[in-house]
Coordinates of C-alpha atoms in Angstrom, one line a residue:
M172 CA 126.0 87.7 86.5
A173 CA 123.3 86.1 84.4
T174 CA 125.0 85.5 81.1
G175 CA 122.9 82.8 79.5
R176 CA 119.8 82.3 77.7
T177 CA 116.2 83.4 79.1
I178 CA 114.7 80.7 81.4
S179 CA 112.5 78.5 79.3
A180 CA 113.4 80.2 76.0
N181 CA 112.7 77.4 73.6
F182 CA 109.4 76.6 75.3
I183 CA 106.7 78.9 73.6
T184 CA 102.6 78.5 73.8
A185 CA 100.4 77.7 71.1
K186 CA 99.5 81.1 71.2
D187 CA 103.0 82.3 70.9
S188 CA 103.7 80.0 68.0
K189 CA 100.4 81.4 66.1
I190 CA 101.9 85.2 66.7
I191 CA 105.4 84.3 65.4
S192 CA 103.9 82.3 62.3
L193 CA 101.8 85.6 61.4
C194 CA 104.9 87.8 61.3
E195 CA 106.6 85.1 59.1
K196 CA 103.9 85.5 57.0
I197 CA 104.4 89.3 56.6
S198 CA 108.1 88.7 56.0
N199 CA 107.2 86.1 53.5
L200 CA 104.9 88.4 51.6
I201 CA 107.7 91.5 51.5
M202 CA 110.3 89.1 50.5
G203 CA 108.2 87.6 47.6
E204 CA 108.1 91.3 46.1
I205 CA 111.7 91.7 46.0
K206 CA 112.9 90.8 42.6
D207 CA 116.5 89.8 42.8
K208 CA 117.4 86.4 44.4
N209 CA 120.6 87.7 46.0
S210 CA 118.7 90.6 47.9
Q211 CA 115.9 88.0 48.8
K212 CA 118.5 86.0 50.6
E213 CA 120.2 89.1 52.1
F214 CA 116.6 90.1 53.2
L215 CA 116.0 86.9 54.8
K216 CA 119.4 86.7 56.4
D217 CA 119.5 90.1 57.8
F218 CA 115.9 90.9 58.4
A219 CA 113.5 88.4 58.2
R220 CA 114.7 85.1 59.7
I221 CA 112.4 83.8 62.2
S222 CA 113.1 81.6 65.4
Y223 CA 110.3 80.0 67.3
T224 CA 111.7 81.0 70.7
R225 CA 111.0 83.2 73.2
D226 CA 114.3 85.2 72.7
A227 CA 114.5 85.2 68.9
G228 CA 117.1 82.2 69.5
A229 CA 120.9 81.9 70.5
G230 CA 123.3 84.6 68.9
V231 CA 121.6 85.7 65.7
A232 CA 119.3 83.0 64.9
A233 CA 116.4 85.4 64.4
G234 CA 116.6 88.7 61.8
K235 CA 116.5 92.2 62.8
L236 CA 112.9 92.5 62.6
Q237 CA 112.1 89.9 65.3
R238 CA 114.7 91.1 67.7
D239 CA 113.5 94.6 67.4
A240 CA 109.6 94.4 67.3
L241 CA 108.8 91.2 69.1
C242 CA 111.4 90.9 71.6
T243 CA 112.6 92.8 74.4
M244 CA 116.4 94.0 75.1
G245 CA 119.2 91.7 75.9
R246 CA 120.1 92.1 79.4
Q247 CA 122.6 90.7 81.8
G248 CA 123.2 91.6 85.4
K249 CA 122.6 90.3 88.9
A250 CA 118.8 90.9 88.3
P251 CA 115.8 88.5 87.0
F252 CA 115.5 90.3 83.6
S253 CA 115.2 88.1 80.8
N254 CA 118.1 88.1 78.1
R255 CA 115.5 89.0 75.6
N256 CA 111.7 87.8 75.7
L257 CA 108.7 88.2 73.9
R258 CA 107.3 91.7 74.5
W259 CA 103.9 90.2 75.8
H260 CA 105.5 87.9 77.9
P261 CA 103.2 87.9 81.1
L262 CA 104.9 88.6 84.1
V263 CA 106.5 92.0 84.2
V264 CA 108.4 94.1 86.9
A265 CA 107.6 98.0 87.8
E266 CA 108.5 100.5 90.5
T267 CA 105.0 101.0 91.0
P268 CA 101.3 99.5 90.1
I269 CA 100.5 99.6 86.8
S270 CA 96.9 99.6 85.0
Y271 CA 97.2 96.9 82.6
A272 CA 98.8 94.1 85.1
K273 CA 97.4 92.6 88.1
E274 CA 100.1 92.5 91.1
I275 CA 101.0 89.1 92.4
D276 CA 100.7 87.7 95.8
K277 CA 103.9 87.0 96.9
I278 CA 107.4 85.9 95.8
K279 CA 109.3 83.0 97.5
I280 CA 112.5 81.2 97.0
E281 CA 112.6 77.4 97.1
G282 CA 115.3 75.0 97.1
K283 CA 118.9 75.0 98.2
D284 CA 122.5 76.3 97.3
E285 CA 122.6 76.1 93.3
S286 CA 119.3 75.0 92.9
Q287 CA 117.0 77.9 94.5
T288 CA 114.2 79.0 92.2
L289 CA 112.1 82.0 92.4
I290 CA 108.7 81.0 92.9
F291 CA 105.5 83.4 92.0
V292 CA 102.5 83.1 94.1
I293 CA 99.7 84.3 92.1
N294 CA 96.0 83.7 93.3
G295 CA 97.4 81.2 95.6
K296 CA 99.0 79.2 92.7
K297 CA 102.7 78.8 92.6
Y298 CA 104.6 79.5 89.5
P299 CA 108.4 78.8 89.3
S300 CA 110.6 80.7 87.1
S301 CA 110.5 78.3 84.4
K302 CA 106.6 78.3 84.0
V303 CA 105.8 82.2 84.3
H304 CA 105.5 82.2 80.5
E305 CA 102.5 79.8 81.0
L306 CA 100.2 82.5 82.7
N307 CA 97.0 83.5 80.8
Q308 CA 97.1 87.3 81.7
R309 CA 99.6 90.0 82.4
Y310 CA 100.8 90.1 86.2
V311 CA 103.5 92.7 87.8
A312 CA 105.8 92.1 90.5
L313 CA 106.3 95.1 92.4
P314 CA 109.4 96.2 94.8
K315 CA 107.6 95.0 97.9
H316 CA 107.5 91.6 96.8
W317 CA 111.2 91.5 96.4
L318 CA 112.0 93.5 99.5
P319 CA 111.8 90.4 101.9
H320 CA 114.6 88.4 100.0
I321 CA 117.2 91.1 99.2
D322 CA 119.6 89.6 101.7
S323 CA 119.4 86.3 100.0
L324 CA 119.2 87.8 96.4
K325 CA 122.4 89.8 96.9
H326 CA 124.7 86.7 97.2
W327 CA 123.1 84.8 94.2
S328 CA 125.7 83.4 91.8
D329 CA 125.8 83.7 88.0
T330 CA 124.1 80.2 87.8
L331 CA 120.9 81.2 89.9
W332 CA 120.3 84.6 88.1
T333 CA 121.0 82.6 84.6
Q334 CA 118.4 80.2 85.8
N335 CA 115.9 82.7 86.8
S336 CA 116.0 84.9 84.4
C337 CA 112.4 85.2 83.9
V338 CA 110.7 88.7 84.1
I339 CA 110.7 91.6 81.9
P340 CA 110.6 95.1 82.4
A341 CA 106.9 96.6 82.1
L342 CA 108.4 99.6 80.0
E343 CA 109.6 97.2 77.3
S344 CA 106.4 95.3 77.2
C345 CA 103.4 95.6 74.8
E346 CA 100.3 93.2 73.7
W347 CA 100.8 90.6 71.1
Y348 CA 99.0 93.0 68.4
D349 CA 101.3 95.9 69.2
A350 CA 104.2 93.7 68.7
V351 CA 102.8 92.3 65.2
E352 CA 102.1 95.8 63.9
T353 CA 105.3 97.1 64.8
Y354 CA 106.7 94.0 62.9
A355 CA 104.8 94.5 60.1
I356 CA 105.7 98.6 60.0
L357 CA 109.5 97.5 60.2
G358 CA 109.3 95.1 57.7
I359 CA 107.4 97.2 55.4
T360 CA 110.0 100.1 56.0
I361 CA 112.9 98.0 55.0
G362 CA 111.3 96.2 52.1
I363 CA 110.1 99.6 50.3
E364 CA 113.4 101.7 51.2
M365 CA 116.0 99.1 51.2
Y366 CA 114.8 96.5 48.5
K367 CA 112.6 98.9 46.4
V368 CA 109.4 96.7 46.8
D369 CA 106.3 98.3 45.6
F370 CA 104.8 100.3 48.6
R371 CA 101.1 100.0 47.7
K372 CA 101.4 96.4 46.6
V373 CA 103.2 95.4 49.8
F374 CA 101.1 97.4 52.1
D375 CA 97.8 95.9 50.8
A376 CA 98.9 92.5 50.9
I377 CA 100.2 93.0 54.6
T378 CA 97.0 94.9 55.9
S379 CA 95.0 92.4 54.1
L380 CA 97.0 89.6 56.0
L381 CA 96.3 91.4 59.3
K382 CA 92.6 91.8 59.0
K383 CA 92.2 87.9 58.6
Q384 CA 94.2 87.2 61.7
S385 CA 92.8 84.3 63.7
I386 CA 94.6 84.9 66.9
D387 CA 91.9 87.0 68.7
K388 CA 88.9 87.8 66.6
K389 CA 87.9 90.4 69.1
I390 CA 91.0 92.3 68.1
E391 CA 91.0 94.4 64.6
L392 CA 93.7 94.8 62.7
P393 CA 95.3 97.0 61.4
S394 CA 94.4 99.4 64.1
K395 CA 93.8 103.1 63.7
D396 CA 97.4 104.1 64.5
F397 CA 98.5 101.9 61.7
P398 CA 100.1 104.3 58.9
N399 CA 99.4 104.6 55.5
K400 CA 101.2 106.9 53.8
K401 CA 104.9 105.9 52.2
S402 CA 106.6 108.9 54.0
D403 CA 105.3 107.4 57.4
F404 CA 107.4 104.3 56.7
V405 CA 110.8 105.5 55.1
N406 CA 111.4 108.7 57.0
C407 CA 113.6 109.0 59.9
P408 CA 111.1 110.3 62.8
M409 CA 114.0 112.8 63.9
C410 CA 115.8 114.3 60.6
T411 CA 113.0 113.5 58.2
V412 CA 115.3 112.2 55.7
P413 CA 114.6 108.4 54.2
I414 CA 116.5 106.0 56.1
S415 CA 118.7 105.0 53.1
G416 CA 120.0 108.4 53.1
N417 CA 122.7 109.7 55.3
V418 CA 121.7 111.6 58.6
S419 CA 119.9 115.2 57.6
N420 CA 121.3 114.6 53.8
M421 CA 124.7 115.7 55.5
P422 CA 128.2 114.3 53.7
R423 CA 128.7 111.0 55.0
R424 CA 131.7 111.0 57.5
K425 CA 135.0 108.6 57.2
R426 CA 135.2 107.2 60.4
G427 CA 138.8 106.6 61.7
T428 CA 139.7 102.8 61.7
I429 CA 140.5 100.7 65.0
W430 CA 141.9 97.5 65.7
Q431 CA 139.5 94.6 66.3
P432 CA 140.6 91.2 67.2
A433 CA 140.1 89.2 63.7
W434 CA 138.8 86.4 65.5
R435 CA 135.8 88.1 66.9
R436 CA 132.7 89.0 65.0
T437 CA 132.7 92.9 64.7
K438 CA 129.5 95.1 65.1
R439 CA 131.4 98.3 64.0
S440 CA 129.2 98.8 61.0
E441 CA 126.0 99.2 63.7
G442 CA 127.9 102.2 65.0
E443 CA 127.6 103.9 61.7
E444 CA 125.8 107.4 62.1
S445 CA 123.4 106.2 59.3
S446 CA 123.0 102.7 60.4
I447 CA 119.1 102.1 61.1
Q448 CA 118.0 101.2 64.9
I449 CA 114.4 101.3 66.0
M450 CA 113.3 104.5 67.5
H451 CA 110.5 105.1 70.2
V452 CA 109.1 108.5 69.2
N453 CA 108.1 108.8 72.8
P454 CA 110.1 107.2 75.1
L455 CA 109.1 103.8 76.8
I456 CA 107.8 104.2 80.2
E457 CA 106.1 102.1 82.8
K458 CA 102.5 103.7 83.0
V459 CA 102.1 103.5 79.3
V460 CA 102.2 100.7 76.7
N461 CA 104.1 102.8 74.0
H462 CA 105.9 99.9 71.8
N463 CA 103.2 100.4 69.5
A464 CA 102.0 101.1 65.8
K465 CA 101.9 105.0 66.3
N466 CA 105.4 105.2 68.3
V467 CA 107.8 102.7 66.8
R468 CA 109.8 103.4 63.7
Y469 CA 112.9 103.0 61.9
G470 CA 115.6 105.7 62.2
H471 CA 119.4 106.8 62.0
R472 CA 121.6 105.9 64.7
W473 CA 122.7 109.4 65.5
C474 CA 119.3 110.6 65.4
N475 CA 118.2 107.7 67.8
V476 CA 121.2 108.4 70.2
S477 CA 120.8 112.1 70.3
M478 CA 117.3 111.7 71.6
T479 CA 118.6 109.4 74.7
D480 CA 115.3 109.1 76.6
H481 CA 113.5 111.9 75.5
S482 CA 110.5 112.6 73.3
L483 CA 110.9 113.9 69.8
E484 CA 109.2 117.4 70.6
E485 CA 111.8 117.4 74.2
T486 CA 114.5 116.7 71.8
L487 CA 113.6 119.4 69.2
D488 CA 113.1 122.1 71.8
F489 CA 116.7 121.4 73.2
M490 CA 118.3 121.5 70.0
E491 CA 116.3 124.7 68.7
Y492 CA 117.8 126.1 72.2
I493 CA 121.4 125.1 71.7
V494 CA 121.2 126.7 67.7
R495 CA 120.2 129.7 69.0
A496 CA 122.5 130.0 72.1
H497 CA 125.2 129.4 69.2
K498 CA 123.9 132.0 67.3
R499 CA 123.5 129.5 64.0
C500 CA 119.9 130.4 63.3
K501 CA 119.7 131.5 59.4

């Protein structure tokens, strides 16, 4: 299966570079308000590091903010999905037509043996997998475009999948300004709740920066969906407790220890119930862009896992039923 980095991961357009640079300025504003030098270094290392790549860099080159806000999830497998890519990447895949992307003409496969390459034909022009990031608007490849090649693709090697990992799922996609706003929201959240940055000061500085963006003058930032209350930033959407606290203010549970090879990097802390994860209040779906200022927040891992792929309202209805079924209502 595909195990390497996204094809053309190190090739970003001039526009991509400007967008990532704007996010770096957001991080710098937050870091400048953190008083303690050691805390500044920690914020940079864990959250604010920037990688001028499509996939946030190999390993942990970029911080959590870039990985969560700007990039799609890491993916591997016998499929053309990018192993992380920018969320505004112009080529997406979907099950059915979507309103915010034009259909490609067709897919071709050129080359032989381990040099086979996916070719996306758009308006009669050929775009190989390594060049689709250069498209100037969003296009979608549908099941009908893959159908003629199924017998060939199901026998592709790991090498072939890796060198053709060039599309992102439509449900994880968004416009560049949505990604920037989510970066700002998540960054402000970390700054004020984890590093005690003054909310009003950093909020005013970042919204002022967004207003002055020169990437596209037709886009007004911040949008009407950008939150403006401190509680909207720091409270977990599910349990409504600040993300620096434990889930629902319950006592912290002591997890049992398990053996891990000492020579491997451990991610066990990420599995703690109160560790923070990116949350989508309404689930990501293909038909609608839901990675945006209204829908993206940081929350507790337990809260995030409990929602699975349901909305907050659906999850609360389910929990209410369970509580009543067990006669736990007070």
